[in-house]
Tab-separated table of C-alpha atoms and ligand atoms in Angstrom:
chain	number	residue	atom	x	y	z
N	914	MET	CA	43.526	110.625	48.308
N	915	GLN	CA	46.568	108.965	50.037
N	916	GLU	CA	49.201	111.294	51.263
N	917	PRO	CA	52.657	110.748	49.488
N	918	ARG	CA	54.786	108.278	51.651
N	919	ARG	CA	56.882	110.083	54.063
N	920	ASP	CA	60.155	108.536	54.875
N	921	VAL	CA	59.703	107.476	58.578
N	922	THR	CA	62.244	104.806	59.436
N	923	TYR	CA	61.749	102.801	62.754
N	924	THR	CA	64.792	101.824	64.739
N	925	GLY	CA	65.581	98.799	66.853
N	926	VAL	CA	63.067	95.711	66.655
N	927	ALA	CA	60.410	97.762	65.268
N	928	GLY	CA	62.712	98.757	62.386
N	929	TRP	CA	64.124	95.242	61.974
N	930	ILE	CA	60.448	93.831	61.328
N	931	ASP	CA	59.396	96.779	59.327
N	932	ARG	CA	62.257	96.552	56.827
N	933	ARG	CA	61.307	92.843	56.245
N	934	LEU	CA	57.483	93.162	56.506
N	935	PRO	CA	56.166	96.941	56.661
N	936	VAL	CA	53.439	96.158	58.759
N	937	ILE	CA	54.159	99.319	60.747
N	938	THR	CA	54.331	101.704	57.979
N	939	GLY	CA	51.472	99.938	56.438
N	940	PHE	CA	49.268	100.564	59.685
N	941	ARG	CA	50.584	104.146	59.622
N	942	GLU	CA	49.577	104.780	55.995
N	943	GLU	CA	45.937	103.119	56.495
N	944	TYR	CA	45.185	104.351	59.988
N	945	VAL	CA	47.497	107.348	60.845
N	946	THR	CA	48.244	109.643	57.817
N	947	TYR	CA	45.485	108.143	55.855
N	948	ARG	CA	43.390	111.250	54.331
N	949	MET	CA	39.711	111.517	55.241
N	950	PRO	CA	36.799	113.820	54.077
N	951	ALA	CA	36.690	116.773	56.730
N	952	ASN	CA	32.858	116.716	56.723
N	953	LEU	CA	31.786	113.380	57.945
N	954	ASN	CA	28.656	113.470	60.179
N	955	TRP	CA	28.072	111.065	63.141
N	956	LEU	CA	26.524	108.398	60.931
N	957	TRP	CA	30.389	107.463	59.628
N	958	ASN	CA	30.975	106.419	63.049
N	959	PHE	CA	29.172	102.933	62.911
N	960	GLY	CA	31.593	101.099	60.697
N	961	ALA	CA	34.008	101.569	63.909
N	962	ILE	CA	31.377	100.603	65.867
N	963	LEU	CA	30.379	97.401	64.203
N	964	THR	CA	33.932	96.165	64.077
N	965	VAL	CA	34.641	96.717	67.795
N	966	VAL	CA	31.164	94.845	68.708
N	967	LEU	CA	32.288	92.096	66.426
N	968	VAL	CA	35.275	91.541	68.349
N	969	VAL	CA	33.336	91.560	71.522
N	970	MET	CA	30.990	89.029	70.183
N	971	LEU	CA	34.024	86.605	69.088
N	972	ALA	CA	35.527	87.102	72.392
N	973	THR	CA	32.418	86.381	74.492
N	974	GLY	CA	31.394	83.641	72.172
N	975	ILE	CA	34.433	81.603	72.650
N	976	PHE	CA	33.856	81.507	76.367
N	977	LEU	CA	30.454	80.644	75.990
N	978	ALA	CA	31.266	77.667	73.690
N	979	LEU	CA	33.683	76.364	76.341
N	980	HIS	CA	30.611	75.465	78.441
N	981	TYR	CA	27.960	74.909	75.690
N	982	THR	CA	26.867	71.285	74.938
N	983	PRO	CA	25.475	71.125	71.205
N	984	THR	CA	22.863	68.260	71.817
N	985	ALA	CA	18.980	68.295	72.115
N	986	ALA	CA	19.466	66.625	75.681
N	987	GLY	CA	22.185	69.017	76.916
N	988	ALA	CA	21.886	72.392	75.280
N	989	PHE	CA	19.120	74.005	77.363
N	990	ALA	CA	20.749	72.686	80.575
N	991	SER	CA	24.217	73.934	79.697
N	992	VAL	CA	22.874	77.564	78.859
N	993	GLU	CA	21.114	77.692	82.260
N	994	ALA	CA	24.330	76.519	83.715
N	995	ILE	CA	26.124	79.213	82.145
N	996	ASP	CA	23.347	81.680	83.429
N	997	ARG	CA	23.479	80.338	87.126
N	998	GLN	CA	26.891	78.393	87.876
N	999	VAL	CA	29.677	79.473	85.623
N	1000	PRO	CA	31.349	82.440	87.182
N	1001	SER	CA	30.305	85.622	85.502
N	1002	GLY	CA	28.650	83.381	82.869
N	1003	TRP	CA	25.658	85.458	83.143
N	1004	LEU	CA	27.653	88.538	82.122
N	1005	LEU	CA	29.136	86.749	79.076
N	1006	ARG	CA	25.889	85.507	77.879
N	1007	SER	CA	24.052	88.966	78.567
N	1008	ILE	CA	26.666	90.583	76.534
N	1009	HIS	CA	26.639	88.186	73.625
N	1010	MET	CA	22.659	88.320	73.560
N	1011	THR	CA	22.519	92.268	73.924
N	1012	GLY	CA	25.443	92.405	71.657
N	1013	ALA	CA	23.596	90.537	68.816
N	1014	SER	CA	20.719	92.915	68.959
N	1015	LEU	CA	22.982	96.176	69.020
N	1016	PHE	CA	25.210	94.706	66.111
N	1017	MET	CA	22.129	94.298	63.927
N	1018	ALA	CA	20.785	97.816	64.990
N	1019	ALA	CA	24.236	99.349	64.178
N	1020	LEU	CA	24.278	97.304	60.778
N	1021	TYR	CA	20.963	98.587	59.706
N	1022	ILE	CA	22.011	102.200	60.396
N	1023	HIS	CA	25.181	101.630	58.545
N	1024	LEU	CA	23.315	100.211	55.669
N	1025	PHE	CA	20.562	102.898	55.406
N	1026	ARG	CA	23.307	105.704	55.733
N	1027	GLY	CA	24.772	103.906	52.583
N	1028	LEU	CA	21.528	104.167	50.928
N	1029	TYR	CA	20.834	107.481	51.762
N	1030	TYR	CA	24.210	109.037	50.662
N	1031	GLY	CA	24.635	106.713	47.693
N	1032	SER	CA	27.648	105.087	49.067
N	1033	TYR	CA	26.967	102.166	46.874
N	1034	LYS	CA	27.875	104.223	43.630
N	1035	GLN	CA	30.631	104.318	41.572
N	1036	PRO	CA	33.496	103.736	42.744
N	1037	ARG	CA	32.264	101.963	45.623
N	1038	GLU	CA	30.301	99.114	44.052
N	1039	LEU	CA	32.508	96.469	45.142
N	1040	LEU	CA	32.580	98.013	48.804
N	1041	TRP	CA	28.741	97.937	48.766
N	1042	LEU	CA	28.770	94.203	47.467
N	1043	THR	CA	31.014	93.238	50.238
N	1044	GLY	CA	28.961	94.972	52.716
N	1045	LEU	CA	25.929	92.995	51.506
N	1046	VAL	CA	27.729	89.533	51.799
N	1047	LEU	CA	28.529	90.774	55.314
N	1048	LEU	CA	24.748	91.346	56.126
N	1049	CYS	CA	23.831	87.871	54.612
N	1050	MET	CA	26.436	86.077	56.545
N	1051	VAL	CA	25.705	87.910	59.780
N	1052	MET	CA	21.721	87.129	59.392
N	1053	LEU	CA	22.669	83.360	58.975
N	1054	THR	CA	25.165	83.403	62.069
N	1055	ALA	CA	22.349	84.980	64.026
N	1056	PHE	CA	19.782	82.750	63.067
N	1057	ALA	CA	21.986	79.790	63.966
N	1058	GLY	CA	22.960	81.271	67.268
N	1059	TYR	CA	19.275	81.881	68.193
N	1060	VAL	CA	18.683	77.960	67.981
N	1061	LEU	CA	21.440	77.165	70.132
N	1062	PRO	CA	19.922	77.628	73.484
N	1063	TRP	CA	17.417	75.199	72.545
N	1064	GLY	CA	14.455	76.777	73.991
N	1065	GLN	CA	10.834	76.926	72.514
N	1066	MET	CA	11.631	79.769	70.197
N	1067	SER	CA	14.953	78.210	69.092
N	1068	TYR	CA	13.082	74.840	68.155
N	1069	TRP	CA	10.093	76.477	66.502
N	1070	GLY	CA	12.116	78.925	64.805
N	1071	ALA	CA	14.243	76.519	63.169
N	1072	ASP	CA	11.162	74.523	62.496
N	1073	VAL	CA	9.597	77.553	60.568
N	1074	VAL	CA	12.784	78.385	58.671
N	1075	GLY	CA	13.108	74.630	57.738
N	1076	LYS	CA	9.693	74.374	56.363
N	1077	ALA	CA	10.041	77.828	54.537
N	1078	VAL	CA	13.061	76.434	52.553
N	1079	GLY	CA	11.087	72.994	52.316
N	1080	ALA	CA	8.744	75.137	49.899
N	1081	VAL	CA	11.445	75.549	47.245
N	1082	PRO	CA	10.057	73.576	44.294
N	1083	GLY	CA	12.107	70.477	43.495
N	1084	ILE	CA	15.038	70.791	45.880
N	1085	GLY	CA	13.091	71.939	48.865
N	1086	ASP	CA	12.795	68.533	50.572
N	1087	TRP	CA	16.443	68.068	50.048
N	1088	LEU	CA	17.175	71.698	51.470
N	1089	GLU	CA	14.921	71.207	54.619
N	1090	HIS	CA	16.564	67.569	55.211
N	1091	PHE	CA	19.960	69.014	54.809
N	1092	LEU	CA	19.369	72.076	57.159
N	1093	GLN	CA	17.839	69.791	59.875
N	1094	GLY	CA	19.691	66.612	59.464
N	1095	GLY	CA	16.240	64.889	59.726
N	1096	ASP	CA	12.572	65.552	59.457
N	1097	ALA	CA	12.378	67.835	62.389
N	1098	PRO	CA	14.922	69.944	64.290
N	1099	GLY	CA	17.071	67.729	66.548
N	1100	ASP	CA	20.649	66.616	67.445
N	1101	VAL	CA	21.925	66.716	64.155
N	1102	SER	CA	20.607	70.344	63.361
N	1103	LEU	CA	22.213	71.549	66.631
N	1104	HIS	CA	25.539	70.032	65.682
N	1105	ARG	CA	25.358	71.581	62.112
N	1106	LEU	CA	24.031	74.904	63.420
N	1107	PHE	CA	26.796	75.283	66.016
N	1108	ILE	CA	29.398	74.514	63.584
N	1109	LEU	CA	27.865	77.061	61.198
N	1110	HIS	CA	27.798	79.866	63.935
N	1111	PHE	CA	31.157	79.093	65.102
N	1112	PHE	CA	32.804	79.031	61.800
N	1113	MET	CA	30.629	81.968	60.209
N	1114	ALA	CA	31.525	84.572	63.002
N	1115	PHE	CA	35.248	84.120	61.988
N	1116	ALA	CA	34.489	84.095	58.208
N	1117	VAL	CA	32.613	87.523	59.004
N	1118	LEU	CA	35.756	88.886	60.582
N	1119	GLY	CA	37.628	87.849	57.216
N	1120	VAL	CA	35.225	89.476	55.122
N	1121	VAL	CA	35.375	92.639	57.148
N	1122	VAL	CA	39.277	92.783	56.500
N	1123	LEU	CA	38.308	92.784	52.774
N	1124	HIS	CA	35.595	95.248	53.247
N	1125	VAL	CA	37.876	97.743	54.925
N	1126	ALA	CA	40.639	97.083	52.259
N	1127	VAL	CA	38.034	97.767	49.563
N	1128	LEU	CA	37.221	100.845	51.338
N	1129	HIS	CA	40.674	102.249	51.670
N	1130	VAL	CA	41.058	101.816	47.885
N	1131	SER	CA	38.142	104.187	46.939
N	1132	GLY	CA	38.343	106.373	50.235
N	1133	SER	CA	35.213	107.182	52.286
N	1134	GLY	CA	32.359	108.903	50.633
N	1135	ASN	CA	30.800	111.993	52.576
N	1136	PRO	CA	27.376	113.635	53.238
N	1137	LYS	CA	27.648	116.233	50.320
N	1138	GLY	CA	28.706	113.328	48.108
N	1139	VAL	CA	31.138	115.879	46.289
N	1140	GLU	CA	34.354	113.903	45.074
N	1141	PRO	CA	37.170	114.199	45.631
N	1142	PRO	CA	36.326	115.940	49.043
N	1143	PRO	CA	37.626	119.387	48.671
N	1144	VAL	CA	39.057	119.355	52.374
N	1145	THR	CA	40.740	116.312	53.710
N	1146	VAL	CA	42.202	115.533	57.168
N	1147	PRO	CA	44.363	112.699	58.581
N	1148	PHE	CA	42.613	109.916	60.191
N	1149	HIS	CA	44.638	110.391	63.333
N	1150	PRO	CA	44.067	112.499	65.306
N	1151	TYR	CA	40.764	113.513	63.801
N	1152	TYR	CA	38.726	110.600	63.100
N	1153	SER	CA	40.497	108.347	65.870
N	1154	SER	CA	39.078	110.778	68.373
N	1155	LYS	CA	35.746	111.143	66.730
N	1156	ASP	CA	35.287	107.274	66.486
N	1157	ALA	CA	36.481	107.052	70.283
N	1158	VAL	CA	33.634	109.293	71.429
N	1159	GLY	CA	30.955	107.304	69.291
N	1160	LEU	CA	32.416	104.214	70.531
N	1161	ALA	CA	32.135	105.518	74.205
N	1162	LEU	CA	28.497	106.586	73.816
N	1163	PHE	CA	27.873	103.262	72.362
N	1164	VAL	CA	29.564	101.330	75.243
N	1165	LEU	CA	27.545	103.346	77.653
N	1166	LEU	CA	24.150	102.375	75.901
N	1167	PHE	CA	25.362	98.761	75.931
N	1168	ALA	CA	26.281	98.873	79.741
N	1169	VAL	CA	22.804	100.324	80.425
N	1170	LEU	CA	21.124	97.529	78.520
N	1171	VAL	CA	23.407	94.863	80.074
N	1172	PHE	CA	23.261	95.815	83.620
N	1173	PHE	CA	19.708	97.308	84.083
N	1174	PHE	CA	17.814	95.843	81.225
N	1175	PRO	CA	19.251	92.480	80.581
N	1176	MET	CA	16.173	90.743	79.668
N	1177	ILE	CA	15.009	93.583	77.124
N	1178	VAL	CA	16.103	91.439	73.978
N	1179	ALA	CA	15.212	88.144	75.617
N	1180	GLU	CA	12.000	86.125	74.477
N	1181	PRO	CA	10.395	84.881	77.523
N	1182	ASP	CA	9.191	81.541	75.767
N	1183	ASN	CA	13.012	80.762	75.149
N	1184	TYR	CA	13.351	80.121	78.841
N	1185	LEU	CA	11.030	77.013	78.338
N	1186	PRO	CA	12.964	73.916	77.166
N	1187	ALA	CA	12.110	73.128	73.491
N	1188	ASN	CA	9.293	70.951	73.404
N	1189	PRO	CA	8.415	69.327	69.754
N	1190	LEU	CA	4.826	68.498	71.274
N	1191	GLN	CA	3.881	71.843	71.859
N	1192	THR	CA	3.705	74.781	69.412
N	1193	PRO	CA	4.020	78.063	71.220
N	1194	GLY	CA	0.851	80.432	70.445
N	1195	ASP	CA	3.237	83.015	68.869
N	1196	ILE	CA	6.134	81.880	66.804
N	1197	GLU	CA	8.245	85.061	66.116
N	1198	PRO	CA	11.872	85.705	65.191
N	1199	GLU	CA	14.200	88.333	66.889
N	1200	TRP	CA	13.185	91.844	66.059
N	1201	TYR	CA	15.826	92.222	63.425
N	1202	PHE	CA	14.219	89.376	61.133
N	1203	LEU	CA	10.553	90.842	61.655
N	1204	PRO	CA	10.375	92.961	58.504
N	1205	PHE	CA	11.429	89.982	56.401
N	1206	TYR	CA	9.055	87.796	58.416
N	1207	GLY	CA	6.469	90.332	57.776
N	1208	ILE	CA	7.003	90.149	53.907
N	1209	LEU	CA	7.043	86.402	54.116
N	1210	GLN	CA	3.599	86.417	55.900
N	1211	SER	CA	1.985	89.016	53.600
N	1212	VAL	CA	2.258	86.947	50.415
N	1213	PRO	CA	-0.208	84.270	50.254
N	1214	SER	CA	1.823	81.281	48.995
N	1215	LYS	CA	4.652	79.941	51.074
N	1216	PHE	CA	7.134	79.674	48.109
N	1217	GLY	CA	5.924	83.177	46.923
N	1218	GLY	CA	6.611	84.574	50.558
N	1219	LEU	CA	10.107	83.103	50.348
N	1220	VAL	CA	11.038	84.559	47.020
N	1221	VAL	CA	9.550	87.999	47.996
N	1222	SER	CA	11.621	88.165	51.198
N	1223	VAL	CA	14.782	87.023	49.834
N	1224	GLY	CA	14.158	89.181	46.709
N	1225	ALA	CA	14.043	92.354	49.377
N	1226	ILE	CA	17.666	91.404	50.299
N	1227	LEU	CA	18.798	90.742	46.782
N	1228	LEU	CA	17.493	93.945	45.218
N	1229	LEU	CA	20.097	95.793	47.596
N	1230	PHE	CA	22.583	94.023	45.439
N	1231	LEU	CA	21.289	95.575	42.135
N	1232	ALA	CA	21.138	99.332	43.762
N	1233	PRO	CA	24.311	100.460	41.998
N	1234	TRP	CA	22.892	99.537	38.689
N	1235	LEU	CA	19.392	100.738	39.347
N	1236	ASP	CA	20.377	104.219	40.348
N	1237	THR	CA	22.635	105.657	37.782
N	1238	SER	CA	22.458	109.534	38.830
N	1239	PRO	CA	25.893	110.919	39.137
N	1240	VAL	CA	24.510	112.694	42.326
N	1241	LYS	CA	25.393	110.693	45.168
N	1242	SER	CA	23.792	112.289	48.301
N	1243	ALA	CA	20.018	112.222	48.928
N	1244	ARG	CA	20.425	115.908	50.294
N	1245	TYR	CA	20.285	117.117	46.635
N	1246	ARG	CA	17.854	114.770	45.390
N	1247	PRO	CA	14.243	115.646	46.598
N	1248	VAL	CA	12.627	112.648	44.962
N	1249	TYR	CA	15.127	110.027	45.989
N	1250	ARG	CA	14.816	111.510	49.376
N	1251	LEU	CA	11.169	111.035	49.522
N	1252	GLY	CA	11.760	107.404	48.250
N	1253	MET	CA	14.006	106.779	51.209
N	1254	LEU	CA	11.347	108.071	53.590
N	1255	MET	CA	8.930	105.613	52.091
N	1256	LEU	CA	11.544	102.825	52.200
N	1257	VAL	CA	12.197	103.546	56.059
N	1258	VAL	CA	8.601	103.912	56.829
N	1259	ALA	CA	7.748	100.544	54.892
N	1260	PHE	CA	10.566	98.501	56.752
N	1261	ALA	CA	9.426	99.767	60.003
N	1262	LEU	CA	5.693	98.777	59.039
N	1263	LEU	CA	6.755	95.598	57.894
N	1264	GLY	CA	8.735	94.828	61.283
N	1265	ALA	CA	5.176	95.627	62.972
N	1266	VAL	CA	3.476	93.358	60.564
N	1267	GLY	CA	5.699	90.567	61.331
N	1268	LYS	CA	5.193	91.066	65.149
N	1269	HIS	CA	1.354	91.093	64.753
N	1270	HIS	CA	0.737	88.382	62.164
N	1271	ALA	CA	-0.283	89.140	58.831
N	1272	GLN	CA	-4.043	89.141	59.364
N	1273	GLY	CA	-6.999	91.435	58.691
N	1274	VAL	CA	-5.575	94.857	58.522
N	1275	TRP	CA	-2.113	93.745	59.227
N	1276	MET	CA	-2.166	91.789	55.919
N	1277	ILE	CA	-3.334	94.851	53.908
N	1278	LEU	CA	-0.534	96.919	55.465
N	1279	GLY	CA	1.938	94.137	54.970
N	1280	ARG	CA	1.094	94.159	51.189
N	1281	VAL	CA	1.301	97.768	50.913
N	1282	ALA	CA	4.433	98.056	52.626
N	1283	THR	CA	5.891	95.187	50.507
N	1284	LEU	CA	5.012	96.992	47.284
N	1285	ALA	CA	6.351	100.502	48.716
N	1286	TYR	CA	9.670	98.771	49.566
N	1287	TYR	CA	9.992	97.200	46.151
N	1288	ALA	CA	8.961	100.514	44.438
N	1289	HIS	CA	11.825	102.400	45.934
N	1290	PHE	CA	14.331	100.141	44.027
N	1291	LEU	CA	12.288	99.666	41.089
N	1292	VAL	CA	10.338	102.797	40.461
N	1293	VAL	CA	12.026	105.673	42.458
N	1294	MET	CA	15.632	104.674	41.860
N	1295	PRO	CA	15.528	104.445	37.962
N	1296	TYR	CA	13.000	107.550	37.863
N	1297	SER	CA	15.226	109.806	40.221
N	1298	SER	CA	18.282	108.760	38.017
N	1299	ARG	CA	16.793	110.172	35.095
N	1300	ARG	CA	15.267	113.339	36.828
N	1301	GLU	CA	18.036	114.219	39.419
N	1302	ARG	CA	21.388	114.409	37.769
N	1303	ARG	CA	22.708	117.803	38.788
N	1304	LEU	CA	23.982	119.325	42.079
N	1305	PRO	CA	22.366	122.795	42.824
N	1306	PRO	CA	24.432	125.670	41.760
N	1307	GLY	CA	27.229	126.662	44.394
N	1308	VAL	CA	27.500	123.129	46.058
N	1309	GLU	CA	30.295	121.859	43.739
N	1310	GLY	CA	33.664	122.122	45.558
N	1311	THR	CA	32.468	123.691	48.728
N	1312	PRO	CA	33.834	121.890	51.691
G	1309	HEM	C1	30.282	93.190	59.914
G	1309	HEM	C2	29.619	94.208	59.273
G	1309	HEM	C3	30.469	95.586	58.788
G	1309	HEM	C4	31.362	95.997	59.414
G	1309	HEM	C5	32.195	95.551	60.377
G	1309	HEM	C6	31.615	97.225	58.563
G	1309	HEM	C7	32.631	98.056	58.847
G	1309	HEM	C8	32.897	99.133	57.803
G	1309	HEM	C9	33.692	100.428	58.152
G	1309	HEM	C10	34.898	100.288	59.531
G	1309	HEM	C11	33.710	101.212	57.687
G	1309	HEM	C12	34.100	102.841	57.404
G	1309	HEM	C13	33.861	103.662	58.440
G	1309	HEM	C14	32.275	103.976	58.113
G	1309	HEM	O1	32.209	104.469	56.728
G	1309	HEM	O2	31.349	103.858	58.779
G	1309	HEM	C15	32.633	101.012	56.432
G	1309	HEM	C16	32.377	101.604	55.328
G	1309	HEM	C17	31.391	101.244	54.500
G	1309	HEM	N1	30.385	100.290	54.661
G	1309	HEM	FE1	30.548	98.583	55.922
G	1309	HEM	N2	30.664	97.362	57.687
G	1309	HEM	C18	29.876	96.133	57.676
G	1309	HEM	C19	28.675	95.965	56.901
G	1309	HEM	C20	28.443	96.671	56.123
G	1309	HEM	C21	27.047	96.469	55.109
G	1309	HEM	C22	25.820	95.537	55.505
G	1309	HEM	C23	26.888	97.460	54.329
G	1309	HEM	C24	25.909	97.746	53.222
G	1309	HEM	C25	25.593	96.991	52.227
G	1309	HEM	C26	28.268	98.163	54.221
G	1309	HEM	C27	28.704	99.135	53.430
G	1309	HEM	C28	29.677	100.173	53.704
G	1309	HEM	C29	29.815	101.209	52.751
G	1309	HEM	C30	29.160	101.403	51.373
G	1309	HEM	C31	30.906	101.968	53.252
G	1309	HEM	C32	31.567	103.237	52.835
G	1309	HEM	C33	30.527	104.446	53.047
G	1309	HEM	C34	31.088	105.864	52.765
G	1309	HEM	O3	32.435	106.161	53.260
G	1309	HEM	O4	30.447	106.522	51.898
G	1309	HEM	N3	28.986	97.784	55.335
G	1309	HEM	N4	32.039	99.725	56.880
């Protein structure tokens, strides 16, 4: 994959540093001359988009933290002060809130891209696993962040999650107590979640470096899944410019949301201070947790719901071993492609179930969608692995 090392020598200070610590040569090899498949489509833009949004989230988060007070008495007022009194505080907060939603949207696109094109398969299993570790870490970070403003949804969201982990047999009470630092969300929970949110955000950055390092060992996959890719091009200028176009479009969408629809991702109930004596009519998480909340609600027992919704994420870890077909791309696997369609529809439906509360017809839809989600991994993947093992004639070796 990698182009043979060219003898580029740097002069002056750059040369002095590079001879002692070859960072410039390293950067050149990994981001300039690095060979990429020539046929990547726009779905391969999202890794770069995620990296940039992560940096924006860290930068805005640090400035927000400068003005935030992690106590039950002070949190809500400090966030209000950021919105109303801190110079450009409203902008920082709006970028951070909108950024969280856009980050999760990009993350889901990145993940479903990997599922569709078989990016989890050999030799990229470890890359896939580091990605899933990132998914779990980002989810935890997002949950902790949502509690910080200490509005009604923050408080009751923390309460629901506390009770859900409290349903684990044996250690549930201990876990609930550990997470909340008491019998109900309060000062101690806010301290713990603030530290968790801050720490995790930087830990995510560290794991992203690992994720990209693993990627550069195996090289990128491609939409045809034919490997090694018959035609390759250097990362710069081909993909540096393509990534720049994708980023520009993404920043445009970001700006439209921040400046014209700043409240689109906000939950009105979270602009009411947390009140432990008044349960809101509808407790629901942010949109990106709705599919898992939908599963949680569709299963009759509390602990069962927890197991099935956590299991929905754990199944992703098993994908490289559930699907053993040597054909990577769903483009050449009609059965697997149908499975992917079922999975995406089930995931969206579960989101709708989470929003509408699993009662009546929503309960039935929730159960059917949960079964369909599981069926993709436990039925379609192994079945299609046995049936769909060959590329159609003429595909191999074509660019
Ligand atoms: C903080 C979150 C993440 C960041 C910043 C990130 C970053 C990247 C980057 C920069 C690339 C190369 C460009 C591309 O292919 O789009 C990449 C590739 C990849 N990522 Fe991620 N990623 C993240 C999360 C995930 C998750 C949740 C998964 C799925 C489990 C995942 C799986 C992959 C795979 C399989 C590839 C290689 C795809 C291929 O070339 O076929 N990543 N990632």
